[in-house]
PDB file of C-alpha atoms in Angstrom:
ATOM      1  CA  LEU A   1      -4.274   1.546 -13.951  1.00 63.00           C
ATOM      2  CA  HIS A   2      -7.256   1.263 -11.385  1.00 79.00           C
ATOM      3  CA  LEU A   3      -7.568   1.904  -7.872  1.00 81.00           C
ATOM      4  CA  PRO A   4      -7.608  -0.989  -5.558  1.00 86.00           C
ATOM      5  CA  THR A   5     -10.994  -2.745  -4.645  1.00 89.00           C
ATOM      6  CA  LEU A   6      -9.581  -3.517  -0.793  1.00 88.00           C
ATOM      7  CA  VAL A   7      -7.133  -2.129   1.415  1.00 86.00           C
ATOM      8  CA  GLN A   8      -6.311  -4.112   4.570  1.00 86.00           C
ATOM      9  CA  ASN A   9      -4.434  -2.543   7.356  1.00 83.00           C
ATOM     10  CA  GLU A  10      -4.376  -2.954  11.127  1.00 82.00           C
ATOM     11  CA  PHE A  11      -7.242  -1.419  12.845  1.00 83.00           C
ATOM     12  CA  HIS A  12      -8.200  -1.520  16.491  1.00 83.00           C
ATOM     13  CA  PRO A  13      -8.744   1.557  18.775  1.00 83.00           C
ATOM     14  CA  LEU A  14      -5.383   1.910  20.192  1.00 78.00           C
ATOM     15  CA  LEU A  15      -3.923   2.255  16.658  1.00 76.00           C
ATOM     16  CA  LYS A  16      -3.808   5.823  15.892  1.00 72.00           C
ATOM     17  CA  MET A  17      -4.831   5.829  11.900  1.00 74.00           C
ATOM     18  CA  ASP A  18      -5.459   8.877  10.108  1.00 75.00           C
ATOM     19  CA  PRO A  19      -9.583   9.260   9.459  1.00 77.00           C
ATOM     20  CA  ARG A  20      -8.496  10.065   5.816  1.00 81.00           C
ATOM     21  CA  VAL A  21      -7.643   6.633   4.989  1.00 83.00           C
ATOM     22  CA  THR A  22     -11.208   5.051   5.923  1.00 81.00           C
ATOM     23  CA  ILE A  23     -12.909   8.117   4.432  1.00 84.00           C
ATOM     24  CA  LEU A  24     -10.765   8.104   1.145  1.00 85.00           C
ATOM     25  CA  CYS A  25     -11.948   4.550   0.905  1.00 87.00           C
ATOM     26  CA  ASN A  26     -15.460   4.894   1.515  1.00 87.00           C
ATOM     27  CA  GLU A  27     -15.501   7.886  -1.151  1.00 88.00           C
ATOM     28  CA  ASN A  28     -13.876   5.606  -3.602  1.00 87.00           C
ATOM     29  CA  ASN A  29     -16.032   2.519  -3.592  1.00 90.00           C
ATOM     30  CA  ILE A  30     -12.686   0.495  -1.874  1.00 89.00           C
ATOM     31  CA  THR A  31     -13.163  -1.966   1.250  1.00 91.00           C
ATOM     32  CA  PHE A  32     -11.332  -1.435   4.039  1.00 89.00           C
ATOM     33  CA  GLN A  33     -10.706  -4.503   5.838  1.00 87.00           C
ATOM     34  CA  ALA A  34      -9.047  -4.651   9.332  1.00 83.00           C
ATOM     35  CA  HIS A  35      -6.491  -6.848  10.231  1.00 80.00           C
ATOM     36  CA  SER A  36      -4.994  -7.279  13.945  1.00 77.00           C
ATOM     37  CA  SER A  37      -8.284  -6.341  15.209  1.00 76.00           C
ATOM     38  CA  LEU A  38      -7.063  -7.536  18.543  1.00 74.00           C
ATOM     39  CA  GLY A  39      -3.539  -5.846  18.169  1.00 73.00           C
ATOM     40  CA  CYS A  40      -1.746  -9.227  17.311  1.00 70.00           C
ATOM     41  CA  GLY A  41      -2.604 -10.160  21.252  1.00 66.00           C
ATOM     42  CA  HIS A  42      -1.154  -7.486  22.719  1.00 67.00           C
ATOM     43  CA  GLU A  43      -2.257  -6.663  26.411  1.00 73.00           C
ATOM     44  CA  LEU A  44      -2.399  -3.291  25.911  1.00 76.00           C
ATOM     45  CA  VAL A  45      -5.258  -3.657  23.500  1.00 81.00           C
ATOM     46  CA  LEU A  46      -7.077  -6.400  24.434  1.00 83.00           C
ATOM     47  CA  GLY A  47      -6.118  -5.111  28.708  1.00 86.00           C
ATOM     48  CA  ASN A  48      -7.492  -1.688  27.886  1.00 89.00           C
ATOM     49  CA  SER A  49      -9.705  -0.439  30.808  1.00 92.00           C
ATOM     50  CA  VAL A  50     -12.392   1.181  28.258  1.00 93.00           C
ATOM     51  CA  VAL A  51     -12.307  -2.099  26.010  1.00 93.00           C
ATOM     52  CA  LYS A  52     -12.669  -4.265  29.183  1.00 95.00           C
ATOM     53  CA  ASP A  53     -15.733  -1.985  30.774  1.00 96.00           C
ATOM     54  CA  ILE A  54     -17.334  -2.139  27.763  1.00 96.00           C
ATOM     55  CA  ALA A  55     -16.987  -6.151  27.633  1.00 96.00           C
ATOM     56  CA  ALA A  56     -18.474  -6.516  31.229  1.00 97.00           C
ATOM     57  CA  ARG A  57     -21.161  -4.398  30.737  1.00 95.00           C
ATOM     58  CA  ASN A  58     -22.446  -6.433  27.574  1.00 95.00           C
ATOM     59  CA  ASN A  59     -21.471  -9.808  29.212  1.00 95.00           C
ATOM     60  CA  ILE A  60     -19.202 -10.459  25.910  1.00 94.00           C
ATOM     61  CA  SER A  61     -15.422 -10.722  25.610  1.00 92.00           C
ATOM     62  CA  PRO A  62     -12.667  -7.993  24.756  1.00 92.00           C
ATOM     63  CA  ALA A  63     -12.116  -9.832  21.464  1.00 89.00           C
ATOM     64  CA  LEU A  64     -15.704  -8.990  20.224  1.00 93.00           C
ATOM     65  CA  VAL A  65     -15.770  -5.731  21.665  1.00 93.00           C
ATOM     66  CA  LEU A  66     -12.599  -4.960  18.928  1.00 91.00           C
ATOM     67  CA  PHE A  67     -13.947  -6.863  16.599  1.00 90.00           C
ATOM     68  CA  LYS A  68     -17.915  -5.064  16.718  1.00 94.00           C
ATOM     69  CA  TYR A  69     -16.035  -1.614  17.058  1.00 92.00           C
ATOM     70  CA  GLY A  70     -14.282  -2.514  13.425  1.00 90.00           C
ATOM     71  CA  LEU A  71     -17.917  -3.436  12.248  1.00 91.00           C
ATOM     72  CA  ALA A  72     -18.941  -0.426  13.908  1.00 92.00           C
ATOM     73  CA  LYS A  73     -16.229   1.973  11.833  1.00 89.00           C
ATOM     74  CA  ASN A  74     -17.675  -0.273   8.467  1.00 87.00           C
ATOM     75  CA  CYS A  75     -14.613  -2.504   8.600  1.00 88.00           C
ATOM     76  CA  THR A  76     -14.571  -5.895   6.964  1.00 88.00           C
ATOM     77  CA  LEU A  77     -12.528  -7.778   9.533  1.00 86.00           C
ATOM     78  CA  ILE A  78     -10.552 -11.044   9.181  1.00 84.00           C
ATOM     79  CA  ILE A  79     -11.180 -13.201  12.374  1.00 84.00           C
ATOM     80  CA  LYS A  80      -8.967 -16.089  13.113  1.00 82.00           C
ATOM     81  CA  SER A  81      -8.000 -18.609  15.660  1.00 81.00           C
ATOM     82  CA  THR A  82      -6.120 -21.927  15.611  1.00 84.00           C
ATOM     83  CA  ASN A  83      -9.271 -22.795  18.158  1.00 87.00           C
ATOM     84  CA  VAL A  84     -12.345 -23.785  16.290  1.00 91.00           C
ATOM     85  CA  ASP A  85     -14.377 -23.521  19.457  1.00 91.00           C
ATOM     86  CA  ARG A  86     -13.000 -19.757  19.966  1.00 87.00           C
ATOM     87  CA  LEU A  87     -13.678 -19.302  16.430  1.00 88.00           C
ATOM     88  CA  GLU A  88     -17.277 -20.314  16.157  1.00 91.00           C
ATOM     89  CA  SER A  89     -17.842 -18.269  19.795  1.00 90.00           C
ATOM     90  CA  ASN A  90     -16.499 -14.998  18.066  1.00 88.00           C
ATOM     91  CA  ILE A  91     -18.570 -15.646  14.657  1.00 91.00           C
ATOM     92  CA  THR A  92     -21.615 -16.258  16.646  1.00 93.00           C
ATOM     93  CA  GLY A  93     -20.744 -13.245  18.631  1.00 91.00           C
ATOM     94  CA  ILE A  94     -20.303 -11.242  16.133  1.00 91.00           C
ATOM     95  CA  ASN A  95     -23.608 -12.140  14.647  1.00 92.00           C
ATOM     96  CA  ASP A  96     -25.461 -10.995  17.858  1.00 93.00           C
ATOM     97  CA  THR A  97     -26.884  -7.791  17.167  1.00 93.00           C
ATOM     98  CA  SER A  98     -27.967  -7.744  20.905  1.00 93.00           C
ATOM     99  CA  THR A  99     -24.543  -6.912  21.840  1.00 92.00           C
ATOM    100  CA  ASP A 100     -23.734  -4.338  18.968  1.00 94.00           C
ATOM    101  CA  LEU A 101     -22.041  -1.208  20.520  1.00 96.00           C
ATOM    102  CA  THR A 102     -23.964   2.118  20.953  1.00 96.00           C
ATOM    103  CA  ALA A 103     -22.888   5.002  19.512  1.00 96.00           C
ATOM    104  CA  ASP A 104     -21.494   6.048  23.028  1.00 97.00           C
ATOM    105  CA  GLU A 105     -19.414   3.063  23.044  1.00 97.00           C
ATOM    106  CA  VAL A 106     -18.255   3.284  19.698  1.00 94.00           C
ATOM    107  CA  ASP A 107     -17.100   6.858  20.374  1.00 94.00           C
ATOM    108  CA  ALA A 108     -15.218   6.194  23.560  1.00 94.00           C
ATOM    109  CA  LEU A 109     -13.040   3.412  22.274  1.00 92.00           C
ATOM    110  CA  THR A 110     -12.523   5.889  18.962  1.00 88.00           C
ATOM    111  CA  GLU A 111     -11.098   8.412  21.978  1.00 88.00           C
ATOM    112  CA  VAL A 112      -8.594   5.575  23.290  1.00 85.00           C
ATOM    113  CA  SER A 113      -6.300   6.389  20.566  1.00 75.00           C
ATOM    114  CA  SER A 114      -6.020   9.954  21.593  1.00 69.00           C
ATOM    115  CA  ASN A 115      -5.132   9.516  25.430  1.00 67.00           C
ATOM    116  CA  VAL A 116      -2.547   6.914  24.230  1.00 61.00           C
ATOM    117  CA  THR A 117       1.329   6.447  23.273  1.00 52.00           C
ATOM    118  CA  LEU A 118       1.426   5.588  19.542  1.00 46.00           C
ATOM    119  CA  ILE A 119       2.109   1.563  19.399  1.00 47.00           C
ATOM    120  CA  ASN A 120       4.118   0.739  16.913  1.00 47.00           C
ATOM    121  CA  TYR A 121       5.854  -2.537  18.214  1.00 43.00           C
ATOM    122  CA  ASN A 122       9.141  -1.015  16.718  1.00 42.00           C
ATOM    123  CA  LEU A 123       8.699  -2.821  13.388  1.00 42.00           C
ATOM    124  CA  GLY A 124       8.303  -0.054  11.437  1.00 47.00           C
ATOM    125  CA  PRO A 125       7.385   3.371  10.392  1.00 49.00           C
ATOM    126  CA  SER A 126       5.469   5.302  12.750  1.00 51.00           C
ATOM    127  CA  ALA A 127       1.966   5.731  12.199  1.00 50.00           C
ATOM    128  CA  ASN A 128       2.152   8.773  10.607  1.00 52.00           C
ATOM    129  CA  GLU A 129       4.495   7.989   8.047  1.00 53.00           C
ATOM    130  CA  TYR A 130       2.450   4.335   7.453  1.00 48.00           C
ATOM    131  CA  ASN A 131      -0.987   7.071   6.839  1.00 49.00           C
ATOM    132  CA  THR A 132       1.310   9.465   4.825  1.00 50.00           C
ATOM    133  CA  CYS A 133       2.465   6.783   2.903  1.00 47.00           C
ATOM    134  CA  LEU A 134      -1.039   4.650   2.318  1.00 49.00           C
ATOM    135  CA  LEU A 135      -2.944   8.183   1.893  1.00 47.00           C
ATOM    136  CA  SER A 136      -0.659   8.465  -1.007  1.00 48.00           C
ATOM    137  CA  TRP A 137      -0.648   5.181  -2.505  1.00 47.00           C
ATOM    138  CA  LEU A 138      -4.342   5.596  -2.574  1.00 48.00           C
ATOM    139  CA  LYS A 139      -4.580   9.024  -3.885  1.00 46.00           C
ATOM    140  CA  GLU A 140      -1.996   8.305  -7.048  1.00 46.00           C
ATOM    141  CA  TYR A 141      -4.039   8.136 -10.475  1.00 42.00           C
ATOM    142  CA  ASP A 142      -0.525   8.400 -12.757  1.00 41.00           C
ATOM    143  CA  PRO A 143       0.039   5.099 -13.984  1.00 43.00           C
ATOM    144  CA  SER A 144       3.808   6.848 -14.784  1.00 43.00           C
ATOM    145  CA  HIS A 145       4.263   6.757 -11.367  1.00 41.00           C
ATOM    146  CA  TYR A 146       4.619   3.113 -11.121  1.00 43.00           C
ATOM    147  CA  ASP A 147       7.034   2.697 -14.468  1.00 44.00           C
ATOM    148  CA  HIS A 148      10.194   1.687 -13.112  1.00 41.00           C
ATOM    149  CA  PRO A 149      13.038   0.967 -15.115  1.00 43.00           C
ATOM    150  CA  THR A 150      13.887  -2.467 -16.072  1.00 42.00           C
ATOM    151  CA  THR A 151      17.561  -4.392 -15.150  1.00 39.00           C
ATOM    152  CA  PRO A 152      18.656  -6.521 -18.171  1.00 38.00           C
TER     153      PRO A 152
END
């Protein structure tokens, strides 16, 4: 059984994610791909005061702040939109290094998750349960762990 080459997980400043997940990915040459970098469009993420302040200072959109945060945290991103102009604008903005986040801005965004109540959208397990499951899955090296009895 081989380790995965890619792990895809929601990633944004308001998601309380165990840092060991990305550390484990980096140590094992596993690409960590962020999806839902905008928090599924949730106002708590896009409208967060820290996100909005950084966007205003850099003259960029809150969405670009969140995308650049993911890049600063060594994530690959999924950039999508049904609006072609917005998609092109986001890609152009991501590639504009003059608006990259400073270390202080990245730290401020990272701090956001410690100052908010968990966002779980009531869609599944809590972040702690999910992170424990993800870490266990990534650390699993025993192929027999995945053996399941077949049903006739």
